[in-house]
mmCIF file of C-alpha atoms and ligand atoms in Angstrom:
data_model
loop_
_atom_site.group_PDB
_atom_site.id
_atom_site.type_symbol
_atom_site.label_atom_id
_atom_site.label_comp_id
_atom_site.label_asym_id
_atom_site.label_seq_id
_atom_site.Cartn_x
_atom_site.Cartn_y
_atom_site.Cartn_z
ATOM 1 C CA UNK A 1 7.383 -54.323 43.770
ATOM 2 C CA UNK A 2 4.584 -55.398 41.384
ATOM 3 C CA UNK A 3 4.681 -54.824 37.621
ATOM 4 C CA UNK A 4 2.510 -51.678 37.687
ATOM 5 C CA UNK A 5 4.472 -50.077 40.543
ATOM 6 C CA UNK A 6 7.766 -50.647 38.701
ATOM 7 C CA UNK A 7 6.345 -49.140 35.523
ATOM 8 C CA UNK A 8 5.149 -46.036 37.402
ATOM 9 C CA UNK A 9 8.519 -45.640 39.125
ATOM 10 C CA UNK A 10 10.243 -45.806 35.730
ATOM 11 C CA UNK A 11 7.896 -43.191 34.213
ATOM 12 C CA UNK A 12 8.482 -40.848 37.182
ATOM 13 C CA UNK A 13 12.257 -41.295 36.899
ATOM 14 C CA UNK A 14 12.133 -39.925 33.344
ATOM 15 C CA UNK A 15 10.706 -36.564 34.539
ATOM 16 C CA UNK A 16 13.105 -33.642 33.981
ATOM 17 C CA UNK A 17 11.081 -31.282 36.242
ATOM 18 C CA UNK A 18 10.315 -28.734 33.516
ATOM 19 C CA UNK A 19 6.843 -27.928 34.914
ATOM 20 C CA UNK A 20 5.104 -27.863 31.509
ATOM 21 C CA UNK A 21 2.515 -30.388 32.689
ATOM 22 C CA UNK A 22 1.264 -28.099 35.479
ATOM 23 C CA UNK A 23 0.843 -25.207 33.050
ATOM 24 C CA UNK A 24 -1.212 -27.378 30.656
ATOM 25 C CA UNK A 25 -3.423 -29.032 33.284
ATOM 26 C CA UNK A 26 -7.066 -27.794 33.305
ATOM 27 C CA UNK A 27 -7.558 -29.196 36.810
ATOM 28 C CA UNK A 28 -4.520 -27.296 38.125
ATOM 29 C CA UNK A 29 -5.830 -24.095 36.504
ATOM 30 C CA UNK A 30 -8.854 -24.369 38.797
ATOM 31 C CA UNK A 31 -6.980 -25.212 42.006
ATOM 32 C CA UNK A 32 -7.060 -28.981 41.446
ATOM 33 C CA UNK A 33 -4.259 -31.491 40.914
ATOM 34 C CA UNK A 34 -0.653 -30.600 40.156
ATOM 35 C CA UNK A 35 0.953 -33.260 37.950
ATOM 36 C CA UNK A 36 4.421 -31.777 38.564
ATOM 37 C CA UNK A 37 4.151 -32.470 42.304
ATOM 38 C CA UNK A 38 2.904 -36.004 41.675
ATOM 39 C CA UNK A 39 5.623 -36.736 39.102
ATOM 40 C CA UNK A 40 8.360 -35.460 41.384
ATOM 41 C CA UNK A 41 7.004 -37.387 44.375
ATOM 42 C CA UNK A 42 6.291 -34.266 46.423
ATOM 43 C CA UNK A 43 3.383 -33.788 48.827
ATOM 44 C CA UNK A 44 0.127 -32.071 47.875
ATOM 45 C CA UNK A 45 -0.380 -33.098 44.261
ATOM 46 C CA UNK A 46 -4.159 -33.571 44.826
ATOM 47 C CA UNK A 47 -4.125 -36.563 42.490
ATOM 48 C CA UNK A 48 -7.818 -37.270 43.174
ATOM 49 C CA UNK A 49 -8.654 -34.114 41.198
ATOM 50 C CA UNK A 50 -7.057 -35.455 37.997
ATOM 51 C CA UNK A 51 -9.616 -35.573 35.171
ATOM 52 C CA UNK A 52 -7.581 -37.981 33.046
ATOM 53 C CA UNK A 53 -7.651 -35.561 30.105
ATOM 54 C CA UNK A 54 -4.072 -36.223 28.955
ATOM 55 C CA UNK A 55 -3.094 -32.560 28.419
ATOM 56 C CA UNK A 56 -0.015 -33.157 30.608
ATOM 57 C CA UNK A 57 1.204 -36.020 28.440
ATOM 58 C CA UNK A 58 0.631 -33.968 25.264
ATOM 59 C CA UNK A 59 3.154 -31.340 26.428
ATOM 60 C CA UNK A 60 5.606 -33.543 28.344
ATOM 61 C CA UNK A 61 8.930 -33.886 26.515
ATOM 62 C CA UNK A 62 10.193 -37.023 28.243
ATOM 63 C CA UNK A 63 7.594 -39.204 29.918
ATOM 64 C CA UNK A 64 3.860 -39.968 30.339
ATOM 65 C CA UNK A 65 2.433 -38.133 33.358
ATOM 66 C CA UNK A 66 -1.162 -39.082 32.544
ATOM 67 C CA UNK A 67 -0.400 -42.783 33.073
ATOM 68 C CA UNK A 68 1.248 -42.004 36.404
ATOM 69 C CA UNK A 69 -1.723 -39.867 37.468
ATOM 70 C CA UNK A 70 -4.193 -42.608 36.540
ATOM 71 C CA UNK A 71 -2.383 -45.243 38.589
ATOM 72 C CA UNK A 72 -1.768 -42.911 41.529
ATOM 73 C CA UNK A 73 -5.408 -41.811 41.567
ATOM 74 C CA UNK A 74 -6.607 -45.405 41.476
ATOM 75 C CA UNK A 75 -4.312 -46.183 44.419
ATOM 76 C CA UNK A 76 -5.404 -43.090 46.366
ATOM 77 C CA UNK A 77 -9.065 -44.039 45.949
ATOM 78 C CA UNK A 78 -8.333 -47.689 46.834
ATOM 79 C CA UNK A 79 -10.159 -48.857 43.708
ATOM 80 C CA UNK A 80 -10.542 -52.537 42.925
ATOM 81 C CA UNK A 81 -11.908 -54.332 39.877
ATOM 82 C CA UNK A 82 -15.704 -53.995 40.237
ATOM 83 C CA UNK A 83 -17.773 -57.164 40.508
ATOM 84 C CA UNK A 84 -20.055 -55.952 37.725
ATOM 85 C CA UNK A 85 -17.058 -55.972 35.344
ATOM 86 C CA UNK A 86 -16.377 -59.630 36.094
ATOM 87 C CA UNK A 87 -20.038 -60.457 35.433
ATOM 88 C CA UNK A 88 -20.748 -58.287 32.397
ATOM 89 C CA UNK A 89 -17.463 -56.993 30.931
ATOM 90 C CA UNK A 90 -18.518 -53.389 31.669
ATOM 91 C CA UNK A 91 -17.540 -51.302 34.696
ATOM 92 C CA UNK A 92 -21.152 -50.210 35.297
ATOM 93 C CA UNK A 93 -24.434 -52.131 35.012
ATOM 94 C CA UNK A 94 -25.546 -52.124 31.359
ATOM 95 C CA UNK A 95 -28.766 -50.264 30.513
ATOM 96 C CA UNK A 96 -32.023 -52.189 30.217
ATOM 97 C CA UNK A 97 -32.304 -53.225 26.523
ATOM 98 C CA UNK A 98 -35.840 -51.828 26.428
ATOM 99 C CA UNK A 99 -34.262 -48.446 25.595
ATOM 100 C CA UNK A 100 -34.640 -49.516 21.982
ATOM 101 C CA UNK A 101 -38.395 -50.078 22.188
ATOM 102 C CA UNK A 102 -40.240 -47.893 19.725
ATOM 103 C CA UNK A 103 -37.178 -46.929 17.689
ATOM 104 C CA UNK A 104 -37.212 -47.797 13.968
ATOM 105 C CA UNK A 105 -35.157 -50.807 12.861
ATOM 106 C CA UNK A 106 -31.870 -50.297 11.035
ATOM 107 C CA UNK A 107 -30.595 -52.836 8.476
ATOM 108 C CA UNK A 108 -27.561 -54.817 9.682
ATOM 109 C CA UNK A 109 -24.728 -56.066 7.465
ATOM 110 C CA UNK A 110 -21.140 -57.220 7.381
ATOM 111 C CA UNK A 111 -19.271 -54.003 6.574
ATOM 112 C CA UNK A 112 -18.032 -53.217 10.087
ATOM 113 C CA UNK A 113 -18.324 -54.116 13.761
ATOM 114 C CA UNK A 114 -19.428 -51.361 16.119
ATOM 115 C CA UNK A 115 -17.795 -51.035 19.551
ATOM 116 C CA UNK A 116 -19.968 -48.846 21.786
ATOM 117 C CA UNK A 117 -17.878 -48.855 25.023
ATOM 118 C CA UNK A 118 -18.995 -48.727 28.671
ATOM 119 C CA UNK A 119 -20.451 -45.215 28.853
ATOM 120 C CA UNK A 120 -22.632 -45.801 25.797
ATOM 121 C CA UNK A 121 -23.774 -49.305 26.787
ATOM 122 C CA UNK A 122 -24.465 -48.347 30.394
ATOM 123 C CA UNK A 123 -25.491 -44.686 30.420
ATOM 124 C CA UNK A 124 -26.388 -43.336 26.964
ATOM 125 C CA UNK A 125 -27.292 -46.410 24.851
ATOM 126 C CA UNK A 126 -29.356 -44.327 22.432
ATOM 127 C CA UNK A 127 -26.073 -42.972 21.021
ATOM 128 C CA UNK A 128 -25.569 -46.449 19.585
ATOM 129 C CA UNK A 129 -28.851 -46.097 17.673
ATOM 130 C CA UNK A 130 -27.769 -42.662 16.395
ATOM 131 C CA UNK A 131 -24.402 -44.046 15.290
ATOM 132 C CA UNK A 132 -26.045 -46.936 13.462
ATOM 133 C CA UNK A 133 -28.391 -44.447 11.814
ATOM 134 C CA UNK A 134 -25.450 -42.238 10.756
ATOM 135 C CA UNK A 135 -23.667 -45.246 9.255
ATOM 136 C CA UNK A 136 -26.885 -46.343 7.535
ATOM 137 C CA UNK A 137 -27.175 -42.853 6.032
ATOM 138 C CA UNK A 138 -23.826 -43.325 4.246
ATOM 139 C CA UNK A 139 -24.630 -46.912 3.211
ATOM 140 C CA UNK A 140 -22.541 -48.761 5.836
ATOM 141 C CA UNK A 141 -24.070 -51.619 7.827
ATOM 142 C CA UNK A 142 -22.635 -53.683 10.607
ATOM 143 C CA UNK A 143 -23.391 -55.253 13.961
ATOM 144 C CA UNK A 144 -22.145 -55.066 17.555
ATOM 145 C CA UNK A 145 -18.610 -56.393 18.137
ATOM 146 C CA UNK A 146 -19.191 -59.980 19.429
ATOM 147 C CA UNK A 147 -16.841 -59.847 22.420
ATOM 148 C CA UNK A 148 -17.306 -56.171 23.113
ATOM 149 C CA UNK A 149 -16.328 -55.242 26.666
ATOM 150 C CA UNK A 150 -14.902 -52.216 28.395
ATOM 151 C CA UNK A 151 -11.827 -50.887 26.526
ATOM 152 C CA UNK A 152 -9.957 -51.314 29.865
ATOM 153 C CA UNK A 153 -9.296 -47.582 30.321
ATOM 154 C CA UNK A 154 -11.271 -46.895 33.541
ATOM 155 C CA UNK A 155 -9.420 -46.214 36.797
ATOM 156 C CA UNK A 156 -11.099 -49.120 38.559
ATOM 157 C CA UNK A 157 -9.252 -51.554 36.265
ATOM 158 C CA UNK A 158 -5.770 -50.170 37.074
ATOM 159 C CA UNK A 159 -5.204 -52.792 39.751
ATOM 160 C CA UNK A 160 -4.922 -55.302 36.891
ATOM 161 C CA UNK A 161 -1.536 -55.495 35.187
ATOM 162 C CA UNK A 162 -1.181 -54.137 31.655
ATOM 163 C CA UNK A 163 -0.777 -57.734 30.453
ATOM 164 C CA UNK A 164 -4.089 -58.706 32.057
ATOM 165 C CA UNK A 165 -5.829 -55.705 30.499
ATOM 166 C CA UNK A 166 -4.289 -56.622 27.138
ATOM 167 C CA UNK A 167 -5.999 -60.018 27.253
ATOM 168 C CA UNK A 168 -9.437 -58.379 27.192
ATOM 169 C CA UNK A 169 -8.386 -55.950 24.458
ATOM 170 C CA UNK A 170 -7.012 -58.651 22.170
ATOM 171 C CA UNK A 171 -9.965 -60.946 22.817
ATOM 172 C CA UNK A 172 -12.193 -58.155 21.522
ATOM 173 C CA UNK A 173 -9.958 -57.552 18.509
ATOM 174 C CA UNK A 174 -9.891 -61.250 17.621
ATOM 175 C CA UNK A 175 -13.686 -61.466 17.779
ATOM 176 C CA UNK A 176 -13.734 -58.873 14.972
ATOM 177 C CA UNK A 177 -12.129 -61.475 12.624
ATOM 178 C CA UNK A 178 -10.382 -58.696 10.678
ATOM 179 C CA UNK A 179 -13.493 -56.659 9.937
ATOM 180 C CA UNK A 180 -13.086 -52.893 10.620
ATOM 181 C CA UNK A 181 -14.051 -51.971 14.197
ATOM 182 C CA UNK A 182 -15.665 -48.535 14.550
ATOM 183 C CA UNK A 183 -15.752 -46.973 18.022
ATOM 184 C CA UNK A 184 -18.258 -44.506 19.421
ATOM 185 C CA UNK A 185 -15.780 -43.261 22.057
ATOM 186 C CA UNK A 186 -12.393 -41.806 21.080
ATOM 187 C CA UNK A 187 -11.096 -42.810 24.534
ATOM 188 C CA UNK A 188 -11.695 -46.457 23.569
ATOM 189 C CA UNK A 189 -9.793 -45.955 20.292
ATOM 190 C CA UNK A 190 -6.800 -44.464 22.105
ATOM 191 C CA UNK A 191 -6.721 -46.998 24.936
ATOM 192 C CA UNK A 192 -6.915 -49.951 22.530
ATOM 193 C CA UNK A 193 -4.188 -48.448 20.322
ATOM 194 C CA UNK A 194 -1.853 -48.406 23.355
ATOM 195 C CA UNK A 195 -1.937 -52.199 23.134
ATOM 196 C CA UNK A 196 -1.678 -52.370 19.355
ATOM 197 C CA UNK A 197 -5.414 -52.951 18.767
ATOM 198 C CA UNK A 198 -6.477 -50.906 15.749
ATOM 199 C CA UNK A 199 -9.965 -49.436 15.714
ATOM 200 C CA UNK A 200 -11.397 -46.363 13.985
ATOM 201 C CA UNK A 201 -13.302 -43.630 15.768
ATOM 202 C CA UNK A 202 -16.598 -42.675 14.113
ATOM 203 C CA UNK A 203 -15.255 -39.223 13.153
ATOM 204 C CA UNK A 204 -12.358 -40.731 11.197
ATOM 205 C CA UNK A 205 -14.541 -43.421 9.647
ATOM 206 C CA UNK A 206 -17.203 -40.949 8.476
ATOM 207 C CA UNK A 207 -14.525 -38.617 7.079
ATOM 208 C CA UNK A 208 -14.191 -41.117 4.216
ATOM 209 C CA UNK A 209 -17.865 -40.566 3.351
ATOM 210 C CA UNK A 210 -18.048 -36.766 3.158
ATOM 211 C CA UNK A 211 -19.559 -36.757 -0.334
ATOM 212 C CA UNK A 212 -22.405 -39.011 0.815
ATOM 213 C CA UNK A 213 -22.997 -36.897 3.920
ATOM 214 C CA UNK A 214 -23.183 -33.781 1.738
ATOM 215 C CA UNK A 215 -25.989 -35.438 -0.275
ATOM 216 C CA UNK A 216 -28.193 -35.792 2.846
ATOM 217 C CA UNK A 217 -30.987 -33.235 3.444
ATOM 218 C CA UNK A 218 -28.590 -31.593 5.937
ATOM 219 C CA UNK A 219 -28.912 -29.030 8.703
ATOM 220 C CA UNK A 220 -27.965 -25.370 9.084
ATOM 221 C CA UNK A 221 -27.370 -25.436 12.840
ATOM 222 C CA UNK A 222 -24.731 -23.132 14.287
ATOM 223 C CA UNK A 223 -22.559 -25.402 16.428
ATOM 224 C CA UNK A 224 -19.741 -25.280 18.965
ATOM 225 C CA UNK A 225 -17.265 -28.122 18.375
ATOM 226 C CA UNK A 226 -15.993 -30.180 21.332
ATOM 227 C CA UNK A 227 -14.426 -33.433 20.079
ATOM 228 C CA UNK A 228 -13.334 -34.251 23.658
ATOM 229 C CA UNK A 229 -9.881 -34.654 25.206
ATOM 230 C CA UNK A 230 -9.351 -38.043 23.542
ATOM 231 C CA UNK A 231 -10.956 -36.922 20.290
ATOM 232 C CA UNK A 232 -8.803 -33.814 19.818
ATOM 233 C CA UNK A 233 -6.328 -35.816 17.734
ATOM 234 C CA UNK A 234 -9.157 -36.420 15.237
ATOM 235 C CA UNK A 235 -10.299 -32.773 15.287
ATOM 236 C CA UNK A 236 -9.708 -32.257 11.549
ATOM 237 C CA UNK A 237 -11.856 -35.230 10.557
ATOM 238 C CA UNK A 238 -14.446 -34.331 13.213
ATOM 239 C CA UNK A 239 -14.849 -30.812 11.822
ATOM 240 C CA UNK A 240 -14.941 -32.059 8.218
ATOM 241 C CA UNK A 241 -17.839 -34.399 9.061
ATOM 242 C CA UNK A 242 -19.683 -31.624 10.914
ATOM 243 C CA UNK A 243 -19.256 -29.216 7.966
ATOM 244 C CA UNK A 244 -20.419 -31.903 5.497
ATOM 245 C CA UNK A 245 -23.793 -31.989 7.306
ATOM 246 C CA UNK A 246 -24.220 -28.265 6.561
ATOM 247 C CA UNK A 247 -23.757 -27.290 10.235
ATOM 248 C CA UNK A 248 -21.668 -24.155 10.798
ATOM 249 C CA UNK A 249 -18.942 -24.233 13.500
ATOM 250 C CA UNK A 250 -18.624 -20.991 15.498
ATOM 251 C CA UNK A 251 -14.862 -21.270 16.037
ATOM 252 C CA UNK A 252 -14.817 -21.817 19.798
ATOM 253 C CA UNK A 253 -11.667 -23.249 21.445
ATOM 254 C CA UNK A 254 -11.620 -26.901 22.499
ATOM 255 C CA UNK A 255 -11.790 -27.561 26.234
ATOM 256 C CA UNK A 256 -12.260 -30.263 28.826
ATOM 257 C CA UNK A 257 -15.753 -31.112 30.168
ATOM 258 C CA UNK A 258 -14.286 -31.860 33.634
ATOM 259 C CA UNK A 259 -15.968 -35.285 33.879
ATOM 260 C CA UNK A 260 -17.217 -35.747 37.451
ATOM 261 C CA UNK A 261 -14.487 -34.025 39.469
ATOM 262 C CA UNK A 262 -16.281 -32.042 42.203
ATOM 263 C CA UNK A 263 -16.211 -28.232 41.787
ATOM 264 C CA UNK A 264 -13.661 -28.359 38.942
ATOM 265 C CA UNK A 265 -16.232 -29.928 36.591
ATOM 266 C CA UNK A 266 -18.644 -27.076 37.434
ATOM 267 C CA UNK A 267 -16.039 -24.439 36.622
ATOM 268 C CA UNK A 268 -14.887 -26.107 33.405
ATOM 269 C CA UNK A 269 -18.473 -26.651 32.274
ATOM 270 C CA UNK A 270 -19.258 -22.980 32.889
ATOM 271 C CA UNK A 271 -16.297 -22.083 30.640
ATOM 272 C CA UNK A 272 -17.516 -24.418 27.876
ATOM 273 C CA UNK A 273 -21.088 -23.103 28.075
ATOM 274 C CA UNK A 274 -19.869 -19.489 27.844
ATOM 275 C CA UNK A 275 -17.743 -20.341 24.803
ATOM 276 C CA UNK A 276 -20.804 -21.922 23.148
ATOM 277 C CA UNK A 277 -23.143 -19.018 23.902
ATOM 278 C CA UNK A 278 -23.603 -18.127 20.212
ATOM 279 C CA UNK A 279 -24.259 -21.702 19.089
ATOM 280 C CA UNK A 280 -27.556 -23.576 18.679
ATOM 281 C CA UNK A 281 -25.915 -26.754 19.973
ATOM 282 C CA UNK A 282 -22.609 -28.275 21.071
ATOM 283 C CA UNK A 283 -21.331 -31.234 19.027
ATOM 284 C CA UNK A 284 -19.186 -33.788 20.877
ATOM 285 C CA UNK A 285 -17.229 -36.878 19.814
ATOM 286 C CA UNK A 286 -17.287 -38.623 23.187
ATOM 287 C CA UNK A 287 -20.195 -40.268 25.043
ATOM 288 C CA UNK A 288 -18.741 -39.187 28.414
ATOM 289 C CA UNK A 289 -18.661 -35.543 27.275
ATOM 290 C CA UNK A 290 -22.200 -35.988 25.958
ATOM 291 C CA UNK A 291 -23.341 -37.187 29.346
ATOM 292 C CA UNK A 292 -21.603 -34.372 31.198
ATOM 293 C CA UNK A 293 -23.131 -31.666 29.006
ATOM 294 C CA UNK A 294 -26.612 -33.178 28.781
ATOM 295 C CA UNK A 295 -26.876 -33.904 32.518
ATOM 296 C CA UNK A 296 -26.486 -30.180 33.341
ATOM 297 C CA UNK A 297 -29.833 -28.402 33.765
ATOM 298 C CA UNK A 298 -30.053 -25.459 31.337
ATOM 299 C CA UNK A 299 -27.053 -26.653 29.286
ATOM 300 C CA UNK A 300 -26.858 -25.735 25.642
ATOM 301 C CA UNK A 301 -28.324 -28.751 23.755
ATOM 302 C CA UNK A 302 -25.613 -31.279 22.923
ATOM 303 C CA UNK A 303 -25.385 -33.680 19.989
ATOM 304 C CA UNK A 304 -23.042 -36.636 19.675
ATOM 305 C CA UNK A 305 -21.460 -36.634 16.182
ATOM 306 C CA UNK A 306 -23.553 -39.658 15.143
ATOM 307 C CA UNK A 307 -26.702 -37.798 16.190
ATOM 308 C CA UNK A 308 -25.730 -34.789 14.044
ATOM 309 C CA UNK A 309 -25.296 -36.979 10.952
ATOM 310 C CA UNK A 310 -28.556 -38.813 11.762
ATOM 311 C CA UNK A 311 -30.239 -35.419 12.110
ATOM 312 C CA UNK A 312 -28.827 -34.375 8.716
ATOM 313 C CA UNK A 313 -30.448 -37.540 7.354
ATOM 314 C CA UNK A 314 -33.788 -36.505 8.878
ATOM 315 C CA UNK A 315 -33.734 -38.688 12.020
ATOM 316 C CA UNK A 316 -34.102 -36.930 15.365
ATOM 317 C CA UNK A 317 -35.417 -39.957 17.300
ATOM 318 C CA UNK A 318 -32.802 -39.744 20.051
ATOM 319 C CA UNK A 319 -33.843 -36.229 21.106
ATOM 320 C CA UNK A 320 -36.539 -37.847 23.270
ATOM 321 C CA UNK A 321 -33.764 -39.180 25.552
ATOM 322 C CA UNK A 322 -32.070 -35.798 26.052
ATOM 323 C CA UNK A 323 -32.490 -33.668 29.129
ATOM 324 C CA UNK A 324 -31.777 -30.528 27.066
ATOM 325 C CA UNK A 325 -33.546 -31.037 23.756
ATOM 326 C CA UNK A 326 -32.755 -29.343 20.501
ATOM 327 C CA UNK A 327 -35.617 -27.221 19.195
ATOM 328 C CA UNK A 328 -35.526 -27.712 15.413
HETATM 329 S S1 LIG B 1 -4.532 -35.961 32.893
HETATM 330 FE FE1 LIG B 1 -5.358 -33.848 32.687
HETATM 331 S S2 LIG B 1 -6.194 -33.354 34.727
HETATM 332 FE FE2 LIG B 1 -4.820 -35.142 34.980
HETATM 333 S S3 LIG B 1 -2.830 -34.262 35.496
HETATM 334 FE FE3 LIG B 1 -2.835 -34.559 33.277
HETATM 335 S S4 LIG B 1 -3.514 -32.559 32.482
HETATM 336 FE FE4 LIG B 1 -4.060 -32.596 34.653
HETATM 337 S S1 LIG B 2 6.054 -32.068 31.675
HETATM 338 FE FE1 LIG B 2 6.954 -34.113 31.937
HETATM 339 S S2 LIG B 2 9.118 -33.753 32.333
HETATM 340 FE FE2 LIG B 2 8.069 -31.788 32.658
HETATM 341 S S3 LIG B 2 7.587 -31.756 34.877
HETATM 342 FE FE3 LIG B 2 5.808 -32.606 33.853
HETATM 343 S S4 LIG B 2 6.139 -34.846 33.890
HETATM 344 FE FE4 LIG B 2 8.111 -33.869 34.341
#
């Protein structure tokens, strides 16, 4: 038995069969996976429908069903480490750097290192510009983390052992030479923390600069808040930053975007859109959520947190990259 298989067996053995995970699972609520069946080794758990949201682990009193689901799903899909990861450090081909053409320059400095993560680097690179602009607006300047790679969360990397994944994580941390590392994706923050690598998600970092954000020209948008499944633990800081911009949250519940799970993502997205009906825009703390909302035709406009702060500072440059643009 390899190291990962032993670890999964141990996590499953700690299950006390209470069923709380099934009740909390947004995929199960829409006829998708059943973490209870997977954890108890029964047939029919539909592990391929797991979104990786972590709601099961939040409620589980004894073990970590999300980790089991991630490994089981990777096995079921027969995923291997993608060649592009070995060549570039990211699990998808990075975006053409010309995305930055025509955007204003932003001063760099030595205050922090910025870790964008795979989804930003490969799919929505303009969120990096918005984040740099938000940091600039509060007087913080940095540069890209020198050995930035994937945070090692994606399913396709689960065939590596945890020790192998740790090597990449610690190599990144060491390249930061002790300077604060700010992440764009809360999923990166959480995955790195699992290996003892300390980073700070943008929402938490900006929460130390509320007075400066309040001095910006600001915005009076009515917004629905969706920090994302990984960002929920920073919800207080996330909301404080949003309120400091002048934006007004409408009090909607937090929910999962569904990522790319067939049918279930459609149903979850319909729920989120209905909850945001009264808002001018949805504010997210996760580049994957951003992508899911913005890729839907007729979605409510979505802003990544960095874009909202940039907007409060008078910069709406990244709207040109959106499918569903904000009319302000
Ligand atoms: S990670 Fe989310 S979708 Fe997957 S089993 Fe747990 S609660 Fe369900
Ligand atoms: S919540 Fe935890 S202990 Fe309860 S059934 Fe699910 S995995 Fe088992």
